[in-house]
Amino acid sequence: MAGGPTTPELVAAVGAGGGLGFLAAGYLSAEAVAEQIGQLLARSSAPYGINLFLPSSQRGDPTALAAYAERLTPLAATLGVTPGAPRWEDDAIAAKLDVVCAQRPAVVSFTFAAPSPEVVTRVNEATGALVAATVTTPEEARAAAAAGVGALVVQGIEAGGHRGVFADDPDRPEGGDAYPLLDLLRAVRAADLGLPLVATGGLMDGAGIRQVLDAGAAAAQLGTAFLCCPEAGTSAAHRRALQTRAFDGTRMTRAFTGRPARGLDNALARDPFHAPAAYPEVHHLTRPLRAAAAAAGDLQAAHFWAGTGWHAVREEPARALTTRLLRDVGM
Ligand SMILES: Cc1cc2nc3c(=O)[nH]c(=O)nc-3n(C[C@H](O)[C@H](O)[C@H](O)COP(=O)(O)O)c2cc1C
């Protein structure tokens, strides 16, 4: 969970509880990724994974971005900031791959696109890791399998945070086909790709995990369930929004980053200013507003990523949560 919630402490605690914690390389500099790996290895010898964002090949329309900035300006002014400059960048993927390839993670996972066959081979050879890709449709699953990945993270529409869609269709709020997790699992299994499937989206307890395992998943991946763990770096405002049940539910929105993501249903998530489909340009454009809102404890203009199961989130040490989940699944 990039953007703060994942910390080396959280990953270590999940590993101590018998789970496979993932470091989140997204948004960080390559130096910060190396530092986090070092901090993790200093406190844990358990296997770990690392997740990387792949850059989008789509570019935002400058006119649409300028218009969005203009529409956001009055809101930004009430928060004492101005919108940031929209810019495309590649999340320093090449430098981060260099860092990861010097380590021995158990799994390297990619989101937002299929890694190229060359990247899969390089990571396999350099690290010995299983390479995984997040997919949201059977077509994406086929593309990732064709690139040679060793596992698929099958992400249902229930998932908190960004959807992993490879190409964001601007005409659809979800950016593409919106498969619920169990339907997607069935559809990807039917594609018969011969790869282990990791189910993710809306899973909060042992019963949910048991259901996806019974539906053919080899493993389950949880995000939101860990947001209020003491070891997580989740902001105080995000924790408060989750724990005080400040909002009725979640919604899919491009308002914060220009890429469909599920978060708590606050005023900006409703996208009153009509964000263009342009990631990461919109991410940079709204960054000052989101930071100012979170710092001021304003729950209406900051993004609070959460999956549909968010109301079940509890404040519980990550090791105890992981142990409890595994016990409830009967593992
Ligand atoms: C706060 C937050 C941050 C996330 N960041 C990432 C990320 O950096 N990379 C990624 O592949 N998925 C990310 N996700 C999505 C998760 O990998 C996973 O698909 C999702 O959390 C599953 O749904 P759940 O939150 O209902 O458990 C994030 C999710 C949340 C809630």
Coordinates of C-alpha atoms and ligand atoms in Angstrom, one line a residue, residues 1-6 22-27 51-53 109-112 133-134 153-164 181 199-204 221-227 234 238 262-263 303-310, ligand 1:
M1 CA 0.0 0.0 0.0
A2 CA 2.0 2.9 -1.4
G3 CA 1.5 6.4 -0.2
G4 CA 2.3 5.9 3.5
P5 CA 0.3 2.9 4.9
T6 CA 2.9 0.3 4.2
F22 CA 4.7 -6.5 0.7
L23 CA 6.9 -3.4 0.6
A24 CA 5.2 -0.7 -1.5
A25 CA 7.7 0.9 -3.9
G26 CA 5.2 3.2 -5.6
Y27 CA 5.8 7.0 -5.2
N51 CA 5.3 -4.1 -5.4
L52 CA 6.2 -1.7 -8.2
F53 CA 4.1 0.6 -10.3
S109 CA 4.6 -7.8 -8.1
F110 CA 3.6 -5.2 -10.7
T111 CA 0.5 -3.1 -11.1
F112 CA -1.0 -0.8 -13.8
A133 CA 1.0 -8.9 -12.1
T134 CA -2.3 -7.4 -11.0
V153 CA -3.1 -11.0 -8.6
V154 CA -6.8 -11.1 -9.5
Q155 CA -8.3 -7.7 -8.3
G156 CA -12.0 -7.5 -8.0
I157 CA -13.9 -4.2 -8.2
E158 CA -14.3 -4.3 -4.4
A159 CA -10.6 -3.5 -3.9
G160 CA -9.5 -0.4 -2.1
G161 CA -7.0 2.0 -3.8
H162 CA -6.2 2.2 -7.5
R163 CA -7.5 -0.4 -9.9
G164 CA -4.8 -2.1 -11.8
L181 CA -13.9 -10.7 -7.3
A199 CA -7.5 -13.1 -5.0
T200 CA -7.8 -9.5 -3.8
G201 CA -10.6 -7.0 -3.2
G202 CA -12.9 -6.6 -0.2
L203 CA -11.5 -9.5 1.9
M204 CA -11.6 -8.7 5.6
Q221 CA -4.2 -10.5 -0.6
L222 CA -5.6 -7.9 1.9
G223 CA -5.1 -4.2 2.0
T224 CA -7.8 -2.3 3.9
A225 CA -7.9 -4.8 6.7
F226 CA -4.3 -3.6 7.7
L227 CA -4.9 0.2 7.5
T234 CA -1.7 5.4 7.6
H238 CA -7.4 8.4 7.2
R262 CA -11.8 3.2 -4.5
G263 CA -11.9 5.4 -1.5
H303 CA -8.2 10.7 -0.4
F304 CA -9.0 7.8 2.0
W305 CA -8.5 4.7 0.0
A306 CA -10.6 1.8 1.3
G307 CA -12.2 -1.4 -0.1
T308 CA -15.8 -2.2 0.2
G309 CA -15.2 -4.2 3.5
W310 CA -13.8 -1.0 5.2
Ligands
LIG1 C1 -4.3 2.5 0.9 C2 -4.1 1.5 -0.2 C3 -3.0 1.6 -1.0 C4 -2.8 0.7 -2.0 N1 -1.6 0.8 -2.7 C5 -1.3 -0.2 -3.7 C6 0.0 -0.2 -4.3 O1 0.8 0.6 -4.0 N2 0.2 -1.2 -5.2 C7 -0.8 -2.1 -5.5 O2 -0.5 -3.0 -6.4 N3 -2.0 -2.1 -4.9 C8 -2.3 -1.2 -4.0 N4 -3.5 -1.2 -3.4 C9 -4.5 -2.2 -3.7 C10 -4.2 -3.5 -3.0 O3 -3.0 -4.1 -3.5 C11 -5.3 -4.5 -3.0 O4 -5.7 -4.8 -4.3 C12 -6.5 -4.0 -2.3 O5 -6.1 -3.4 -1.1 C13 -7.5 -5.1 -2.0 O6 -8.7 -4.7 -1.6 P1 -9.0 -4.4 0.0 O7 -8.4 -3.1 0.3 O8 -10.5 -4.4 0.0 O9 -8.4 -5.5 0.8 C14 -3.7 -0.3 -2.3 C15 -4.9 -0.4 -1.5 C16 -5.1 0.5 -0.5 C17 -6.3 0.4 0.4

